[in-house]
XYZ file of N, CA and C in Angstrom:
687
model
N 75.879 78.644 118.208
C 76.612 79.682 117.481
C 76.659 79.367 115.991
N 77.099 78.153 115.628
C 77.202 77.765 114.223
C 75.840 77.782 113.548
N 74.817 77.257 114.230
C 73.458 77.232 113.676
C 72.969 78.652 113.420
N 73.247 79.554 114.360
C 72.807 80.947 114.204
C 73.435 81.601 112.980
N 74.720 81.336 112.748
C 75.407 81.926 111.599
C 74.867 81.334 110.301
N 74.617 80.015 110.299
C 74.058 79.381 109.106
C 72.694 79.970 108.766
N 71.909 80.272 109.788
C 70.589 80.865 109.569
C 70.700 82.241 108.923
N 71.801 82.966 109.221
C 72.003 84.306 108.664
C 72.471 84.259 107.214
N 73.038 83.119 106.812
C 73.514 82.981 105.437
C 72.316 82.811 104.509
N 72.249 83.616 103.446
C 71.091 83.558 102.549
C 70.895 82.167 101.963
N 71.997 81.450 101.784
C 71.932 80.116 101.195
C 71.088 79.158 102.027
N 71.112 79.322 103.348
C 70.434 78.379 104.240
C 69.270 78.994 105.012
N 68.889 80.215 104.668
C 67.908 80.946 105.472
C 66.526 80.295 105.521
N 66.200 79.456 104.535
C 64.867 78.850 104.502
C 64.838 77.435 105.094
N 65.962 76.967 105.597
C 66.010 75.612 106.160
C 65.499 75.605 107.597
N 64.913 74.468 107.998
C 64.463 74.347 109.383
C 65.622 73.904 110.269
N 65.370 73.838 111.573
C 66.426 73.529 112.534
C 67.060 72.166 112.266
N 66.247 71.170 111.956
C 66.767 69.828 111.701
C 67.703 69.825 110.491
N 67.305 70.537 109.424
C 68.139 70.605 108.223
C 69.451 71.339 108.500
N 69.358 72.407 109.292
C 70.560 73.146 109.648
C 71.517 72.291 110.477
N 70.961 71.517 111.371
C 71.794 70.633 112.194
C 72.478 69.576 111.324
N 71.770 69.092 110.301
C 72.354 68.106 109.385
C 73.523 68.711 108.607
N 73.356 69.979 108.208
C 74.426 70.653 107.483
C 75.616 70.922 108.406
N 75.320 71.374 109.620
C 76.394 71.644 110.583
C 77.246 70.404 110.825
N 76.619 69.247 110.754
C 77.332 67.984 111.022
C 78.351 67.651 109.937
N 78.182 68.186 108.715
C 79.108 67.853 107.625
C 80.139 68.957 107.379
N 80.059 70.015 108.157
C 80.992 71.121 107.989
C 82.320 70.852 108.692
N 83.371 71.322 108.086
C 84.683 71.312 108.707
C 85.066 72.764 108.981
N 85.496 73.056 110.200
C 85.815 74.427 110.590
C 87.312 74.689 110.456
N 87.625 75.851 109.895
C 89.011 76.225 109.674
C 89.213 77.673 110.112
N 90.256 77.928 110.886
C 90.556 79.284 111.336
C 91.882 79.731 110.727
N 91.851 80.917 110.125
C 93.035 81.419 109.439
C 93.358 82.839 109.893
N 94.647 83.159 110.030
C 95.030 84.527 110.404
C 94.878 85.498 109.243
N 95.110 86.764 109.514
C 95.030 87.821 108.512
C 96.038 87.578 107.389
N 95.641 87.951 106.169
C 96.487 87.874 104.971
C 96.926 86.442 104.652
N 95.995 85.509 104.822
C 96.251 84.114 104.477
C 95.557 83.775 103.165
N 96.265 83.141 102.247
C 95.691 82.704 100.976
C 94.807 81.483 101.219
N 93.532 81.570 100.839
C 92.601 80.456 101.042
C 92.474 79.624 99.767
N 92.174 80.270 98.659
C 92.155 79.584 97.364
C 92.893 80.452 96.353
N 93.459 79.831 95.355
C 94.230 80.551 94.353
C 93.650 80.300 92.966
N 93.567 81.362 92.196
C 93.061 81.260 90.824
C 93.839 80.201 90.048
N 93.098 79.317 89.374
C 93.727 78.287 88.559
C 93.891 76.941 89.236
N 93.782 76.895 90.572
C 93.938 75.611 91.254
C 92.629 74.827 91.232
N 92.718 73.530 91.474
C 91.541 72.676 91.493
C 90.723 72.973 92.745
N 89.406 73.066 92.572
C 88.547 73.365 93.709
C 87.660 72.196 94.072
N 87.645 71.833 95.348
C 86.798 70.717 95.780
C 86.004 71.041 97.034
N 85.963 72.344 97.422
C 85.241 72.728 98.630
C 84.564 74.083 98.478
N 83.414 74.197 99.124
C 82.701 75.465 99.250
C 83.035 76.032 100.630
N 83.211 77.343 100.712
C 83.547 77.982 101.982
C 82.434 78.935 102.405
N 82.109 78.916 103.690
C 81.155 79.855 104.281
C 81.889 80.623 105.369
N 81.779 81.944 105.349
C 82.486 82.772 106.328
C 81.678 82.823 107.628
N 82.240 82.285 108.690
C 81.591 82.300 109.999
C 81.955 83.556 110.780
N 83.160 84.034 110.562
C 83.644 85.229 111.256
C 84.788 85.824 110.453
N 84.826 87.164 110.370
C 85.908 87.810 109.640
C 85.501 88.230 108.236
N 86.482 88.388 107.355
C 86.204 88.830 105.987
C 87.338 88.409 105.059
N 87.011 88.318 103.771
C 87.999 87.942 102.753
C 87.850 88.860 101.547
N 88.891 88.885 100.732
C 88.816 89.618 99.464
C 88.906 88.619 98.317
N 88.115 88.865 97.286
C 88.120 88.040 96.078
C 88.769 88.877 94.984
N 89.836 88.377 94.389
C 90.575 89.199 93.441
C 91.146 88.383 92.284
N 91.599 89.095 91.275
C 92.346 88.471 90.190
C 93.528 89.374 89.876
N 94.498 88.831 89.150
C 95.709 89.587 88.850
C 95.820 89.810 87.345
N 96.122 91.039 86.982
C 96.284 91.378 85.573
C 97.611 90.799 85.054
N 97.824 90.884 83.755
C 99.037 90.328 83.157
C 100.301 90.986 83.687
N 100.192 92.247 84.124
C 101.368 92.927 84.661
C 101.505 92.741 86.171
N 100.689 91.829 86.734
C 100.805 91.500 88.152
C 100.021 92.382 89.096
N 99.228 93.308 88.565
C 98.449 94.202 89.413
C 97.195 93.500 89.916
N 96.908 93.663 91.214
C 95.733 93.039 91.818
C 94.503 93.921 91.643
N 93.396 93.302 91.253
C 92.104 93.989 91.187
C 91.140 93.225 92.089
N 90.623 93.887 93.112
C 89.693 93.241 94.036
C 88.286 93.302 93.455
N 87.686 92.143 93.263
C 86.345 92.069 92.687
C 85.266 92.270 93.742
N 85.509 91.777 94.957
C 84.518 91.937 96.019
C 85.133 91.647 97.380
N 84.466 92.159 98.408
C 84.803 91.871 99.794
C 83.641 91.073 100.372
N 83.917 89.909 100.942
C 82.878 89.053 101.509
C 83.032 88.986 103.019
N 81.889 88.969 103.717
C 81.909 88.986 105.174
C 81.073 87.845 105.747
N 80.842 87.884 107.051
C 80.143 86.807 107.761
C 78.819 86.423 107.094
N 78.640 85.112 106.905
C 77.413 84.599 106.306
C 77.489 84.434 104.805
N 78.504 85.024 104.174
C 78.647 84.905 102.718
C 79.521 83.702 102.360
N 79.463 83.288 101.103
C 80.167 82.078 100.679
C 81.047 82.370 99.472
N 81.973 81.444 99.207
C 82.770 81.504 97.990
C 83.253 80.097 97.662
N 83.669 79.915 96.407
C 84.169 78.620 95.971
C 83.138 77.722 95.322
N 81.926 78.268 95.112
C 80.848 77.425 94.588
C 81.007 77.105 93.106
N 81.634 77.991 92.336
C 81.746 77.768 90.895
C 82.512 76.488 90.567
N 83.620 76.286 91.239
C 84.442 75.102 90.955
C 83.729 73.812 91.339
N 82.816 73.896 92.307
C 82.065 72.701 92.698
C 80.995 72.364 91.669
N 80.525 73.380 90.950
C 79.467 73.146 89.972
C 80.016 72.676 88.625
N 81.103 73.288 88.156
C 81.602 72.912 86.825
C 82.903 72.114 86.859
N 83.435 71.902 88.071
C 84.665 71.124 88.256
C 85.835 71.685 87.449
N 85.798 72.996 87.222
C 86.887 73.690 86.553
C 87.791 74.345 87.601
N 88.982 74.783 87.217
C 89.876 75.447 88.179
C 89.238 76.695 88.788
N 89.738 77.092 89.939
C 89.225 78.282 90.611
C 89.312 79.491 89.692
N 88.263 80.332 89.717
C 88.201 81.484 88.811
C 88.790 82.750 89.424
N 89.113 82.721 90.722
C 89.658 83.908 91.384
C 90.480 83.486 92.596
N 91.226 84.421 93.118
C 92.025 84.204 94.327
C 91.290 84.807 95.515
N 91.288 84.091 96.632
C 90.614 84.566 97.847
C 91.592 84.510 99.013
N 91.708 85.624 99.747
C 92.581 85.667 100.918
C 91.914 86.463 102.032
N 92.323 86.217 103.253
C 91.695 86.847 104.411
C 92.156 88.291 104.588
N 91.241 89.138 105.030
C 91.566 90.527 105.346
C 91.826 90.709 106.837
N 91.401 89.731 107.619
C 91.555 89.743 109.073
C 91.492 88.301 109.546
N 91.671 88.088 110.833
C 91.531 86.738 111.366
C 90.130 86.238 111.021
N 90.054 85.087 110.359
C 88.788 84.631 109.772
C 88.524 83.162 110.097
N 87.258 82.871 110.380
C 86.828 81.494 110.640
C 85.921 81.044 109.504
N 86.239 79.892 108.929
C 85.518 79.390 107.767
C 84.930 78.019 108.024
N 83.764 77.773 107.425
C 83.181 76.431 107.398
C 83.312 75.917 105.978
N 83.723 74.662 105.835
C 83.960 74.093 104.511
C 83.038 72.902 104.257
N 82.532 72.815 103.025
C 81.700 71.686 102.598
C 82.379 71.028 101.401
N 82.595 69.736 101.464
C 83.206 69.012 100.350
C 82.247 68.900 99.172
N 82.800 68.676 97.967
C 81.991 68.609 96.754
C 80.871 67.576 96.862
N 81.177 66.368 97.302
C 80.178 65.300 97.368
C 79.022 65.687 98.288
N 79.342 66.274 99.434
C 78.297 66.702 100.375
C 77.490 67.866 99.808
N 78.179 68.767 99.108
C 77.524 69.926 98.511
C 76.535 69.503 97.428
N 76.946 68.589 96.575
C 76.067 68.113 95.510
C 74.851 67.390 96.086
N 75.066 66.603 97.108
C 73.960 65.910 97.776
C 72.992 66.917 98.388
N 73.550 67.967 98.974
C 72.745 69.016 99.602
C 71.849 69.700 98.574
N 72.387 70.000 97.396
C 71.596 70.668 96.356
C 70.498 69.760 95.816
N 70.780 68.474 95.691
C 69.775 67.539 95.195
C 68.619 67.384 96.179
N 68.922 67.482 97.456
C 67.895 67.299 98.481
C 67.121 68.580 98.769
N 67.688 69.735 98.406
C 67.033 71.018 98.699
C 67.059 71.891 97.443
N 65.976 71.848 96.683
C 65.949 72.558 95.403
C 66.097 74.072 95.566
N 65.589 74.621 96.678
C 65.690 76.075 96.837
C 67.142 76.503 97.073
N 67.980 75.596 97.602
C 69.400 75.906 97.737
C 70.035 76.015 96.364
N 69.660 75.133 95.461
C 70.149 75.200 94.084
C 69.789 76.548 93.456
N 68.536 76.989 93.658
C 68.099 78.264 93.098
C 68.883 79.426 93.694
N 69.144 79.367 94.993
C 69.888 80.449 95.634
C 71.327 80.484 95.146
N 71.897 79.310 94.924
C 73.246 79.248 94.375
C 73.277 79.917 92.999
N 72.294 79.612 92.166
C 72.231 80.207 90.832
C 72.063 81.723 90.913
N 71.204 82.172 91.827
C 70.999 83.608 91.995
C 72.277 84.306 92.439
N 72.998 83.659 93.355
C 74.239 84.238 93.854
C 75.287 84.323 92.748
N 75.370 83.291 91.927
C 76.336 83.286 90.824
C 76.024 84.399 89.833
N 74.743 84.542 89.483
C 74.340 85.603 88.547
C 74.657 86.972 89.136
N 74.367 87.146 90.434
C 74.630 88.420 91.096
C 76.109 88.749 91.074
N 76.954 87.749 91.319
C 78.402 87.989 91.321
C 78.917 88.300 89.926
N 78.375 87.639 88.932
C 78.785 87.919 87.561
C 78.430 89.352 87.179
N 77.250 89.798 87.606
C 76.840 91.172 87.331
C 77.786 92.168 88.022
N 78.133 91.882 89.299
C 79.016 92.778 90.035
C 80.393 92.832 89.393
N 80.897 91.669 88.980
C 82.205 91.625 88.327
C 82.183 92.417 87.030
N 81.108 92.267 86.259
C 80.959 93.004 85.010
C 80.940 94.504 85.268
N 80.247 94.924 86.332
C 80.184 96.342 86.676
C 81.552 96.880 87.073
N 82.288 96.077 87.865
C 83.632 96.496 88.288
C 84.521 96.742 87.075
N 84.535 95.785 86.165
C 85.398 95.891 84.982
C 84.960 97.040 84.073
N 83.650 97.238 83.958
C 83.144 98.334 83.113
C 83.544 99.685 83.695
N 83.423 99.825 85.016
C 83.770 101.099 85.645
C 85.250 101.403 85.504
N 86.077 100.372 85.662
C 87.517 100.564 85.538
C 87.891 101.047 84.136
N 87.190 100.519 83.145
C 87.538 100.833 81.758
C 86.905 102.118 81.235
N 85.838 102.600 81.867
C 85.119 103.746 81.313
C 85.060 104.983 82.212
N 85.351 104.842 83.505
C 85.219 105.974 84.429
C 86.573 106.442 84.946
N 86.674 107.766 85.216
C 87.884 108.243 85.876
C 87.785 107.911 87.368
N 88.872 108.112 88.105
C 88.929 107.664 89.503
C 87.875 108.325 90.397
N 87.682 109.654 90.347
C 86.629 110.240 91.198
C 85.253 109.617 90.938
N 84.929 109.421 89.660
C 83.646 108.825 89.309
C 83.519 107.421 89.901
N 84.577 106.620 89.769
C 84.569 105.267 90.342
C 84.343 105.307 91.845
N 85.016 106.243 92.511
C 84.897 106.352 93.965
C 83.484 106.758 94.376
N 82.890 107.725 93.676
C 81.531 108.163 94.008
C 80.543 106.991 93.894
N 80.639 106.252 92.787
C 79.736 105.121 92.570
C 79.981 104.037 93.626
N 81.241 103.816 93.948
C 81.608 102.819 94.970
C 80.958 103.160 96.317
N 81.070 104.416 96.729
C 80.503 104.836 98.014
C 78.976 104.786 97.997
N 78.371 105.188 96.889
C 76.909 105.128 96.771
C 76.413 103.687 96.816
N 77.156 102.776 96.188
C 76.786 101.358 96.237
C 76.822 100.831 97.660
N 77.850 101.229 98.425
C 77.962 100.768 99.809
C 76.834 101.339 100.669
N 76.434 102.561 100.382
C 75.303 103.154 101.107
C 74.010 102.407 100.786
N 73.859 102.058 99.521
C 72.664 101.320 99.100
C 72.602 99.963 99.794
N 73.739 99.292 99.895
C 73.788 97.988 100.555
C 73.521 98.112 102.050
N 74.056 99.183 102.660
C 73.893 99.363 104.108
C 72.459 99.722 104.466
N 71.893 100.663 103.719
C 70.513 101.066 103.956
C 70.273 101.648 105.332
N 71.322 102.213 105.959
C 71.212 102.726 107.317
C 71.531 104.219 107.321
N 70.727 104.994 108.035
C 70.980 106.419 108.173
C 71.006 106.788 109.657
N 71.856 107.749 110.007
C 71.865 108.200 111.399
C 70.820 109.295 111.598
N 70.813 109.919 112.758
C 69.771 110.886 113.095
C 69.822 112.136 112.221
N 70.966 112.407 111.612
C 71.086 113.589 110.759
C 70.696 113.295 109.318
N 70.339 112.042 109.040
C 69.939 111.672 107.694
C 71.087 111.240 106.808
N 72.285 111.153 107.389
C 73.442 110.697 106.625
C 73.524 109.177 106.668
N 74.073 108.605 105.628
C 74.276 107.157 105.578
C 75.624 106.833 106.218
N 75.618 105.969 107.221
C 76.851 105.583 107.900
C 77.288 104.215 107.394
N 78.497 104.158 106.859
C 79.001 102.904 106.302
C 80.378 102.588 106.874
N 80.718 101.331 106.825
C 82.064 100.896 107.205
C 82.867 100.747 105.924
N 84.024 101.364 105.872
C 84.845 101.274 104.666
C 86.183 100.606 104.995
N 86.740 99.884 104.037
C 88.049 99.258 104.249
C 89.165 100.287 104.165
N 90.394 99.837 104.217
C 91.535 100.746 104.116
C 91.599 101.387 102.733
N 92.311 102.489 102.649
C 92.464 103.174 101.359
C 93.148 102.274 100.340
N 94.053 101.417 100.795
C 94.739 100.513 99.873
C 93.758 99.515 99.267
N 92.857 98.975 100.095
C 91.879 98.011 99.587
C 90.924 98.687 98.608
N 90.480 99.895 98.936
C 89.614 100.629 98.006
C 90.352 100.861 96.691
N 91.618 101.226 96.778
C 92.420 101.458 95.576
C 92.512 100.196 94.731
N 92.707 99.046 95.387
C 92.784 97.781 94.651
C 91.440 97.432 94.014
N 90.342 97.812 94.663
C 89.024 97.558 94.095
C 88.757 98.458 92.892
N 89.312 99.664 92.927
C 89.028 100.640 91.875
C 90.164 100.768 90.866
N 91.165 99.890 91.000
C 92.287 99.835 90.065
C 93.007 101.178 89.959
N 93.448 101.683 91.105
C 94.214 102.924 91.145
C 95.201 102.841 92.306
N 95.824 103.940 92.669
C 96.811 103.939 93.750
C 96.189 104.394 95.069
N 96.819 103.985 96.164
C 96.339 104.382 97.488
C 96.399 105.897 97.642
N 97.458 106.516 97.114
C 97.614 107.962 97.232
C 96.476 108.707 96.531
N 96.069 108.200 95.366
C 94.976 108.835 94.623
C 93.667 108.745 95.406
N 93.407 107.577 95.995
C 92.188 107.411 96.793
C 92.238 108.288 98.033
N 93.386 108.368 98.683
C 93.520 109.190 99.890
C 93.226 110.652 99.579
N 93.752 111.137 98.447
C 93.491 112.532 98.062
C 92.018 112.755 97.757
N 91.399 111.808 97.054
C 89.981 111.952 96.687
C 89.089 111.938 97.925
N 89.394 111.059 98.868
C 88.593 110.995 100.093
C 88.805 112.248 100.940
N 90.041 112.736 101.012
C 90.309 113.975 101.757
C 89.527 115.146 101.159
N 89.462 115.184 99.837
C 88.707 116.247 99.166
C 87.235 116.180 99.535
N 86.682 114.969 99.568
C 85.269 114.808 99.940
C 85.029 115.186 101.400
N 86.005 114.920 102.253
C 85.874 115.316 103.664
C 85.912 116.828 103.801
N 86.783 117.468 103.039
C 86.865 118.933 103.088
C 85.567 119.577 102.621
N 84.882 118.928 101.705
C 83.608 119.439 101.194
C 82.432 119.014 102.070
N 82.721 118.270 103.162
C 81.704 117.762 104.097
C 80.761 116.748 103.450
N 81.219 116.172 102.347
C 80.438 115.094 101.732
C 80.645 113.808 102.535
N 81.842 113.651 103.057
C 82.161 112.545 103.954
C 82.534 113.115 105.316
N 82.021 112.482 106.372
C 82.289 112.924 107.742
C 82.729 111.714 108.563
N 83.909 111.798 109.145
C 84.430 110.686 109.938
C 83.566 110.460 111.178
N 83.262 109.206 111.461
C 82.508 108.834 112.650
C 83.478 108.520 113.796
N 82.953 108.445 115.002
C 83.798 108.153 116.165
C 84.350 106.731 116.102
N 83.541 105.804 115.581
C 83.973 104.415 115.492
C 84.949 104.261 114.339
N 86.096 103.681 114.613
C 87.149 103.519 113.610
C 86.638 102.740 112.390
N 86.963 103.252 111.211
C 86.587 102.572 109.985
C 85.199 102.921 109.483
N 84.467 103.746 110.223
C 83.123 104.149 109.794
C 83.140 105.595 109.321
N 82.262 105.874 108.373
C 82.184 107.220 107.813
C 80.737 107.532 107.452
N 80.342 108.789 107.659
C 78.995 109.231 107.304
C 79.038 109.876 105.917
N 78.073 109.509 105.099
C 78.050 109.984 103.705
C 76.813 110.848 103.474
N 77.037 112.061 102.972
C 75.940 112.925 102.540
C 75.542 112.444 101.142
N 74.524 111.598 101.077
C 74.170 110.930 99.829
C 73.758 111.921 98.747
N 72.982 112.931 99.124
C 72.495 113.897 98.125
C 73.670 114.642 97.489
N 74.606 115.095 98.321
C 75.768 115.814 97.796
C 76.631 114.913 96.927
N 76.811 113.663 97.369
C 77.637 112.729 96.602
C 76.971 112.382 95.273
N 75.655 112.219 95.296
C 74.918 111.917 94.065
C 75.012 113.093 93.091
N 74.987 114.306 93.619
C 75.125 115.500 92.776
C 76.495 115.540 92.084
N 77.543 115.187 92.835
C 78.888 115.129 92.244
C 78.966 114.056 91.164
N 78.339 112.924 91.440
C 78.351 111.833 90.456
C 77.655 112.242 89.172
N 76.494 112.880 89.308
C 75.724 113.271 88.131
C 76.480 114.275 87.258
N 77.310 115.094 87.857
C 78.092 116.062 87.087
C 79.109 115.371 86.195
N 79.506 114.148 86.581
C 80.501 113.410 85.809
C 79.882 112.484 84.771
N 78.582 112.243 84.881
C 77.901 111.334 83.924
C 77.808 111.966 82.541
């Protein structure tokens, strides 16, 4: 089970079975319930975390105490790598969105791992650059776009990441709660609920039978987005 999950993680996808087994041997497993604080912005970081099961939110708090969610991470994804590389305090707060199982790697083991596997170092760098770009996009959208525009781009991004269409040609995606979307887009839950209801009334969004999933008419949503550009 652990080896299979490690293979799915982009960080370790190019390792052979022996290398994966060596990594599994140095991991410490931790299980946390929903809404548990894992790392806090500003604290000292000495471990990298890999999500084996569940999901977490990565966020920061504005000066007035408002939470802004930078990203949602799920199975196979990692967090906490920045503090291991520069030995600076944690740059964001991470907490669980559901019951979550984590694998942890200590700094000394992590550094040894990167020295022995150069492609892991490259993947770490790629992941850091990708996250910086996403964070920059989040902050830019919050400062320059109105809420409907932010929501349209958010949904289109999730469709792009999913890359899945059902038989009718609609993109089916899993979306978090309205409150989490609101925290990601720096607005209120009520505003997001109204915007999503409006899109459902226009048949741009169609609720799926499976809870938490929604079908998106990409062409219609893209047309709405372009009108706001």
